[in-house]
Each structure stands twice: as structure tokens, then as C-alpha cells.
Amino acid sequence: MRIVVLAGGIGGARFLRGLQQASPDADITVIGNTGDDIHLFGLKVCPDLDTVMYTLGGGINEEQGWGRTDETFHLKEELAAYGVGPEWFGLGDRDFATHIVRTQMLSAGFPLSAVTEALCDRWKPGVRLIPMSDDRVETHVAVTLPDSGERKVIHFQEYWVRLRASVPAEAVVPVGAEQAKPAPGVLEAIAEADVILFPPSNPVVSVGTILAVPGIREAIAEAGVPVVGLSPIVGDAPVRGMADKVLAAVGVESTAAAVAEHYGSGLLDGWLVDTVDASAVERVEAAGIRCRAVPLMMSDLDAAARMAVEALTLAEEVRGA
Ligand code: FO1
């Protein structure tokens, strides 16, 4: 079975680990979000691609869900000693190697998709990881800074990591998305998929950014195969991260049903909500999307695998409908 998954960071990566356990023989292609990418110290950092690669490759810092395990921060300390910022983004020594190799290959003219393939040759994630685009897309957020009251547009990572999303996101803009083209293999993977999954990733800055690349949303809508998503919102709050802050920016209430409606029945055929949101099932089905309430807390690998089974089961129900 050929499965395509649109993945962001931590939630998407953890779901993928469950999907691999649930469907070991499946041919899984991951279309990774690159809107979180940031250029630091002359290096290109791809947080969501690295989180998938490290999580499935066995190198992730499990508690954080990002960065490497057994990490040290000598490079970061030395840079700070030189007064070279920013200090708010925790790049570890092992992680730096990934960004140096990536930046070297990009400078030599390799597209990000080829670079990602080369990095995955080492990590062997067991999925094909393709960036949504080889073109530069960076999510920026309009905020009113708390101390000065100044209105500013800042990089997503500054909003997410330095400000901890502590102020409202007044606008979320995937800069460059309109001019971006799907990376080689993205549209082909969607066209050849037997099922397409939206994991519990951030619907605005992760899955939303992937869908903002012209051609990807259309390809999924026209793929003619079941498209099933899992709600990242449980009990009116994000399971992790601060999805509610960016959902507000696009006028979507932080509920499992609202996120399904936001994706729309033109895109989604099925939607899984957590058992605590069972009352949302009726509203989602009224929107033309089949809905089931199942446990959605990825407390461990087996829980993630059970969620993956539920998603694939719903996909078959939709296919048979
Ligand atoms: N998230 C944090 O909350 N604090 C950090 O210092 C931090 C550093 C970091 C370094 C590399 C990397 O790949 C990810 C990192 N993240 C950090 C997570 C990152 O902000 C998020 O994983 C995504 O951008 C959102 O999905």
C-alpha cells in the first residue's frame, strides 16, 4: 500500500513512527513542511525535515521531540562568547553537523530534495522524505511586541521559540509560497498514493504551509483516493505546541471540528477526533466528512500505532462508501 503523509514537526513524526509499526509493509512517502526553515550562522536549518529524519532514524531527543539525543552545546556557547546571536535557538553540536552538510550541498547546487535524500542515506528513516518544495518558503508572523507595543513581522521560529507564542499571531504568512513549486516527486507520490493522511501536525504552519504550495492542494483533492486526517486539537486545546495561537490568526476556533471544517470536505474524506470530542462527530459529518472518535493521545508507540490503524480503517470505510 502506498501512503502519502503531509508532516510537520513533532506530532507528525511521532504519528509516522506509529504508522510504520501499524503498516510495516507500506511504502510511505512523507511530504515535509519547510516553512519553519531558518538561516542561522550562515547555515540552513530545516526543523520539520530534521524532526522526521531524526525521529524515524533513531537520533531524536525524545523528550523534546526536536534536536539530537546525547547533545552538547559547545559551539552555541562559543558563538555566544563572541556575541554572535541568536541565543534563543538551541542548536546542538551534533545538530550543527546536519546543517553544515546541508548548507555545503545547497551551496554546491544540489536542490533541497537531493540534500534531504543524501542526509536520509545516513539516517535510514524507512520512509521517503521529500520537502514540499525546493524553493525557499519561510513562515513569518505579524505580532505586536509586548514591551514596545511595536507592530512587527518576525520569523516563525522567533515567534515560536523566543516569544513562546506568548502574544497573539495577528497574521501568519508563508513567505514565498505563491512562487514555490512542489519538489520533484511530490505530485507523483500524491497521484500514485492509495491513501493520503494528515497527521496531528499544526494545521496552519505545518499542513497548511504544505497546502499553500500551488498544485499540492489541488493534486490531493483530485487524487481520487481517501484523504484522512487526525485532529491535533483534543478537548479544545492543542495536544502539544501552540496551534491554538496560529489557528486564531486564520480565524479558526481551537476545536477538533473547526479544524476539519478548515481543511474542508473538498480535501478531507475522513477525520479522527479524540474520544473527549465525541460530541464533535455529528458536526464534522454534517460538513460532509466522515468522522470517528478514537483515542488520539500518542502517549507511546503503541498508542500512535493504534491511531494509525484507526486512520487506515476509516480510509477503507471511505473507499468503500
Ligand atoms: N524549539 C524550542 O522550543 N526551542 C529551541 O531552542 C529549539 C531549537 C531547535 C533547533 C533545531 C530544530 O530542528 C528544532 C528546534 N526547535 C526548538 C523546535 C522547532 O522550533 C519546532 O520543531 C518546529 O519548528 C515547529 O514544529
Coordinates of C-alpha atoms and ligand atoms in Angstrom, one line a residue:
M1 CA 0.0 0.0 0.0
R2 CA 1.3 3.5 -1.0
I3 CA 0.7 6.0 1.8
V4 CA 1.4 9.8 1.5
V5 CA 1.7 11.7 4.7
L6 CA 1.9 15.6 4.9
A7 CA 4.0 16.1 8.0
G8 CA 5.2 19.0 10.2
G9 CA 7.2 18.6 13.3
I10 CA 6.9 16.6 16.4
G11 CA 3.3 15.4 16.2
G12 CA 3.7 14.3 12.6
A13 CA 7.0 12.5 13.3
R14 CA 5.5 10.6 16.3
F15 CA 2.5 9.6 14.2
L16 CA 4.8 8.3 11.4
R17 CA 6.6 6.1 13.9
G18 CA 3.2 4.6 14.8
L19 CA 2.2 4.2 11.1
Q20 CA 5.4 2.3 10.4
Q21 CA 4.6 -0.1 13.2
A22 CA 1.0 -0.4 12.1
S23 CA 1.8 -0.9 8.5
P24 CA 5.3 -2.3 8.2
D25 CA 4.9 -3.3 4.5
A26 CA 3.6 0.1 3.4
D27 CA 5.5 2.3 1.0
I28 CA 5.4 5.6 2.9
T29 CA 6.2 9.0 1.3
V30 CA 6.4 12.0 3.7
I31 CA 5.9 15.5 2.2
G32 CA 7.7 17.6 4.8
N33 CA 7.0 21.2 5.7
T34 CA 9.8 23.6 5.1
G35 CA 8.1 26.8 6.2
D36 CA 9.8 26.5 9.6
D37 CA 13.2 26.7 7.9
I38 CA 15.6 29.3 9.3
H39 CA 19.0 30.6 8.2
L40 CA 21.3 30.9 11.2
F41 CA 25.1 31.4 11.4
G42 CA 25.2 31.1 7.6
L43 CA 23.5 27.7 7.8
K44 CA 20.1 26.5 6.6
V45 CA 18.2 24.7 9.4
C46 CA 15.2 22.6 8.5
P47 CA 13.4 21.8 11.8
D48 CA 10.5 19.8 10.5
L49 CA 12.5 17.7 8.0
D50 CA 15.1 17.0 10.7
T51 CA 12.5 16.1 13.3
V52 CA 11.1 13.4 10.9
M53 CA 14.5 12.2 9.9
Y54 CA 15.9 12.0 13.5
T55 CA 12.7 10.6 15.0
L56 CA 12.4 7.8 12.4
G57 CA 16.2 7.4 12.2
G58 CA 16.6 6.9 15.9
G59 CA 18.6 10.1 16.7
I60 CA 15.9 12.3 18.1
N61 CA 16.0 13.9 21.6
E62 CA 12.8 12.0 22.7
E63 CA 11.7 14.4 25.5
Q64 CA 12.0 17.5 23.3
G65 CA 10.8 16.0 20.1
W66 CA 13.4 18.0 18.2
G67 CA 17.2 18.1 18.0
R68 CA 19.6 15.3 18.7
T69 CA 19.9 12.9 21.6
D70 CA 23.2 13.0 23.7
E71 CA 23.6 16.6 22.6
T72 CA 26.3 19.1 23.8
F73 CA 26.3 22.9 23.1
H74 CA 29.9 23.9 23.0
L75 CA 29.5 25.6 19.6
K76 CA 26.5 27.5 20.8
E77 CA 28.4 28.7 23.9
E78 CA 31.4 29.7 21.8
L79 CA 29.2 31.7 19.4
A80 CA 27.6 33.4 22.4
A81 CA 31.0 34.2 23.8
Y82 CA 31.7 36.1 20.6
G83 CA 28.3 37.9 21.0
V84 CA 27.1 36.1 17.9
G85 CA 23.3 35.5 18.2
P86 CA 20.6 34.5 18.3
E87 CA 21.0 32.7 21.6
W88 CA 17.3 31.8 21.9
F89 CA 17.5 28.9 19.3
G90 CA 19.1 25.8 20.8
L91 CA 21.4 24.4 18.2
G92 CA 23.5 21.5 19.5
D93 CA 26.9 20.3 18.3
R94 CA 25.6 17.1 16.7
D95 CA 22.8 19.0 15.1
F96 CA 25.2 21.6 13.6
A97 CA 26.8 18.8 11.5
T98 CA 23.4 18.2 9.7
H99 CA 23.1 21.9 8.9
I100 CA 26.7 22.2 7.7
V101 CA 26.3 19.2 5.4
R102 CA 23.0 20.5 4.1
T103 CA 24.4 24.0 3.5
Q104 CA 27.5 22.7 1.8
M105 CA 25.4 20.6 -0.6
L106 CA 23.0 23.5 -1.3
S107 CA 26.0 25.8 -2.0
A108 CA 27.3 23.1 -4.4
G109 CA 24.0 23.5 -6.3
F110 CA 22.1 20.4 -5.0
P111 CA 18.3 21.1 -4.5
L112 CA 16.9 20.6 -1.0
S113 CA 15.2 17.4 -2.1
A114 CA 18.5 15.9 -3.2
V115 CA 20.1 17.1 0.0
T116 CA 17.4 15.6 2.1
E117 CA 17.7 12.3 0.3
A118 CA 21.5 12.3 1.0
L119 CA 21.0 13.1 4.7
C120 CA 18.4 10.3 4.9
D121 CA 21.0 7.9 3.4
R122 CA 22.7 8.1 6.8
W123 CA 19.6 8.0 9.0
K124 CA 17.5 5.5 7.0
P125 CA 14.1 6.7 8.3
G126 CA 12.3 3.9 6.4
V127 CA 10.2 6.5 4.6
R128 CA 10.8 8.6 1.5
L129 CA 11.1 12.2 2.9
I130 CA 10.6 14.9 0.3
P131 CA 10.5 18.6 1.2
M132 CA 7.2 20.2 0.0
S133 CA 9.3 22.4 -2.3
D134 CA 13.0 23.0 -3.3
D135 CA 12.2 26.7 -3.3
R136 CA 12.6 28.9 -0.3
V137 CA 9.4 29.3 1.8
E138 CA 9.6 30.8 5.3
T139 CA 6.7 31.4 7.6
H140 CA 6.6 34.8 9.2
V141 CA 4.2 36.1 11.9
A142 CA 2.8 39.6 12.4
V143 CA 2.8 40.5 16.1
T144 CA 2.6 43.5 18.4
L145 CA 5.7 43.2 20.6
P146 CA 4.8 43.1 24.3
D147 CA 7.4 45.5 25.7
S148 CA 7.5 48.2 23.0
G149 CA 4.0 47.8 21.6
E150 CA 5.7 47.9 18.2
R151 CA 4.0 46.0 15.3
K152 CA 6.5 43.7 13.6
V153 CA 6.7 40.7 11.3
I154 CA 9.1 38.2 12.7
H155 CA 10.3 34.7 11.6
F156 CA 8.1 31.9 12.8
Q157 CA 10.9 30.5 14.9
E158 CA 11.3 33.8 16.8
Y159 CA 7.6 33.8 17.5
W160 CA 7.5 30.1 18.5
V161 CA 10.8 29.8 20.4
R162 CA 11.8 33.3 21.6
L163 CA 8.3 34.6 22.3
R164 CA 6.9 31.1 23.1
A165 CA 3.8 32.3 21.1
S166 CA 3.0 34.5 24.2
V167 CA 1.4 37.2 22.1
P168 CA -1.4 36.7 19.5
A169 CA -0.3 35.9 16.0
E170 CA -2.0 38.7 14.0
A171 CA -1.2 37.2 10.7
V172 CA 0.8 34.1 9.6
V173 CA 2.4 34.4 6.1
P174 CA 4.3 31.6 4.3
V175 CA 6.6 34.0 2.5
G176 CA 7.5 32.7 -0.9
A177 CA 4.8 30.0 -1.0
E178 CA 3.0 31.5 -4.1
Q179 CA 6.1 31.3 -6.2
A180 CA 7.1 27.9 -4.9
K181 CA 6.9 24.7 -6.9
P182 CA 6.2 21.2 -5.5
A183 CA 9.6 19.4 -5.2
P184 CA 10.3 16.6 -7.7
G185 CA 8.3 13.5 -6.7
V186 CA 5.7 15.3 -4.6
L187 CA 2.9 15.4 -7.2
E188 CA 3.8 12.0 -8.5
A189 CA 3.6 10.5 -5.0
I190 CA 0.2 12.1 -4.5
A191 CA -1.0 10.8 -7.8
E192 CA 0.2 7.2 -7.1
A193 CA -1.0 7.1 -3.5
D194 CA -3.6 4.6 -2.3
V195 CA -4.3 6.8 0.8
I196 CA -3.3 10.3 1.9
L197 CA -3.0 11.1 5.6
F198 CA -2.9 14.4 7.5
P199 CA -1.2 13.6 10.8
P200 CA -1.8 15.6 14.0
S201 CA 0.5 18.4 12.9
N202 CA -0.2 22.1 13.1
P203 CA -3.0 22.7 10.6
V204 CA -1.8 26.3 9.9
V205 CA 2.0 26.4 10.0
S206 CA 2.7 22.8 9.1
V207 CA 0.0 21.1 7.0
G208 CA -1.4 24.5 6.0
T209 CA 2.0 25.6 4.7
I210 CA 2.4 22.5 2.6
L211 CA -1.1 23.0 1.1
A212 CA -0.1 26.6 0.3
V213 CA 2.4 25.4 -2.3
P214 CA 0.5 25.8 -5.6
G215 CA -0.6 22.5 -7.0
I216 CA -0.4 20.4 -3.9
R217 CA -3.9 21.0 -2.5
E218 CA -5.3 20.5 -6.0
A219 CA -3.4 17.3 -6.5
I220 CA -4.7 15.9 -3.2
A221 CA -8.3 17.0 -3.9
E222 CA -8.1 15.3 -7.3
A223 CA -6.2 12.2 -6.3
G224 CA -9.4 10.2 -6.1
V225 CA -8.2 8.2 -3.0
P226 CA -9.3 8.5 0.6
V227 CA -7.8 11.5 2.5
V228 CA -8.0 11.1 6.2
G229 CA -6.8 13.4 8.9
L230 CA -6.2 13.2 12.7
S231 CA -7.1 16.2 14.9
P232 CA -4.2 17.9 16.6
I233 CA -6.7 19.6 18.9
V234 CA -8.1 17.5 21.8
G235 CA -10.6 18.9 24.1
D236 CA -10.4 22.4 22.6
A237 CA -6.7 22.6 23.1
P238 CA -3.6 21.6 21.1
V239 CA -2.1 18.3 22.4
R240 CA 1.3 20.0 22.1
G241 CA 2.7 23.3 20.9
M242 CA 0.6 26.3 20.4
A243 CA -1.6 25.5 17.4
D244 CA -4.4 27.5 19.0
K245 CA -2.4 30.7 18.7
V246 CA -2.0 30.4 15.0
L247 CA -5.4 29.0 14.4
A248 CA -6.8 32.2 15.8
A249 CA -4.7 34.1 13.3
V250 CA -6.6 32.4 10.5
G251 CA -10.0 32.8 12.2
V252 CA -10.4 29.1 13.1
E253 CA -11.6 28.2 16.6
S254 CA -9.4 25.8 18.5
T255 CA -11.7 22.7 18.3
A256 CA -11.4 19.4 16.5
A257 CA -14.5 20.1 14.4
A258 CA -13.3 23.6 13.3
V259 CA -10.0 22.2 12.1
A260 CA -11.8 19.6 10.0
E261 CA -14.1 22.3 8.5
H262 CA -11.0 24.5 7.9
Y263 CA -9.5 21.7 5.7
G264 CA -12.9 21.3 4.1
S265 CA -14.8 18.4 2.6
G266 CA -13.2 19.2 -0.7
L267 CA -10.0 17.9 0.7
L268 CA -10.8 15.6 3.6
D269 CA -12.9 12.5 3.3
G270 CA -12.4 11.3 6.9
W271 CA -11.4 12.9 10.3
L272 CA -10.5 11.3 13.6
V273 CA -11.3 13.2 16.8
D274 CA -10.4 12.1 20.3
T275 CA -13.0 10.4 22.5
V276 CA -13.3 13.5 24.6
D277 CA -14.5 15.3 21.5
A278 CA -17.1 12.6 20.6
S279 CA -19.8 15.4 20.5
A280 CA -18.0 16.9 17.5
V281 CA -18.6 13.8 15.3
E282 CA -22.1 15.0 14.3
R283 CA -20.9 18.5 13.3
V284 CA -18.0 17.1 11.2
E285 CA -20.2 14.6 9.4
A286 CA -22.6 17.4 8.7
A287 CA -19.7 19.1 6.9
G288 CA -19.6 16.1 4.6
I289 CA -16.6 14.5 6.3
R290 CA -16.8 11.0 7.8
C291 CA -15.8 11.2 11.5
R292 CA -14.9 8.7 14.2
A293 CA -14.0 9.4 17.9
V294 CA -11.0 7.3 19.0
P295 CA -8.1 7.9 21.5
L296 CA -5.7 10.4 19.9
M297 CA -3.1 10.8 22.7
M298 CA 0.2 9.5 21.4
S299 CA 1.4 8.5 24.9
D300 CA 3.6 5.8 23.4
L301 CA 4.5 4.0 20.2
D302 CA 1.6 1.5 20.6
A303 CA -0.9 4.3 21.1
A304 CA 0.4 6.0 17.9
A305 CA 0.2 2.7 16.1
R306 CA -3.5 2.2 17.2
M307 CA -4.2 5.7 15.8
A308 CA -2.6 4.8 12.5
V309 CA -4.8 1.7 12.3
E310 CA -7.9 3.7 13.0
A311 CA -6.9 6.2 10.3
L312 CA -6.3 3.4 7.7
T313 CA -9.6 1.7 8.8
L314 CA -11.5 4.9 8.3
A315 CA -9.8 5.3 4.9
E316 CA -11.1 1.9 3.8
E317 CA -14.6 2.7 5.0
V318 CA -14.5 5.9 2.9
R319 CA -13.2 4.0 -0.1
G320 CA -16.0 1.5 0.2
A321 CA -18.6 4.2 0.6
Ligands
FO1_1 N1 12.2 24.5 19.8 C1 12.2 25.2 21.0 O1 11.2 25.3 21.7 N2 13.4 25.7 21.5 C2 14.6 25.6 20.8 O2 15.6 26.1 21.2 C3 14.5 24.8 19.5 C4 15.7 24.6 18.8 C5 15.6 23.8 17.6 C6 16.8 23.5 16.9 C7 16.7 22.7 15.8 C8 15.5 22.2 15.4 O3 15.4 21.4 14.3 C9 14.3 22.5 16.1 C10 14.4 23.3 17.2 N3 13.2 23.6 17.9 C11 13.3 24.3 19.1 C12 11.9 23.1 17.6 C13 11.3 23.9 16.4 O4 11.1 25.2 16.8 C14 10.0 23.2 16.1 O5 10.3 21.8 16.0 C15 9.4 23.4 14.7 O6 9.9 24.5 14.0 C16 7.9 23.5 15.0 O7 7.3 22.3 14.5

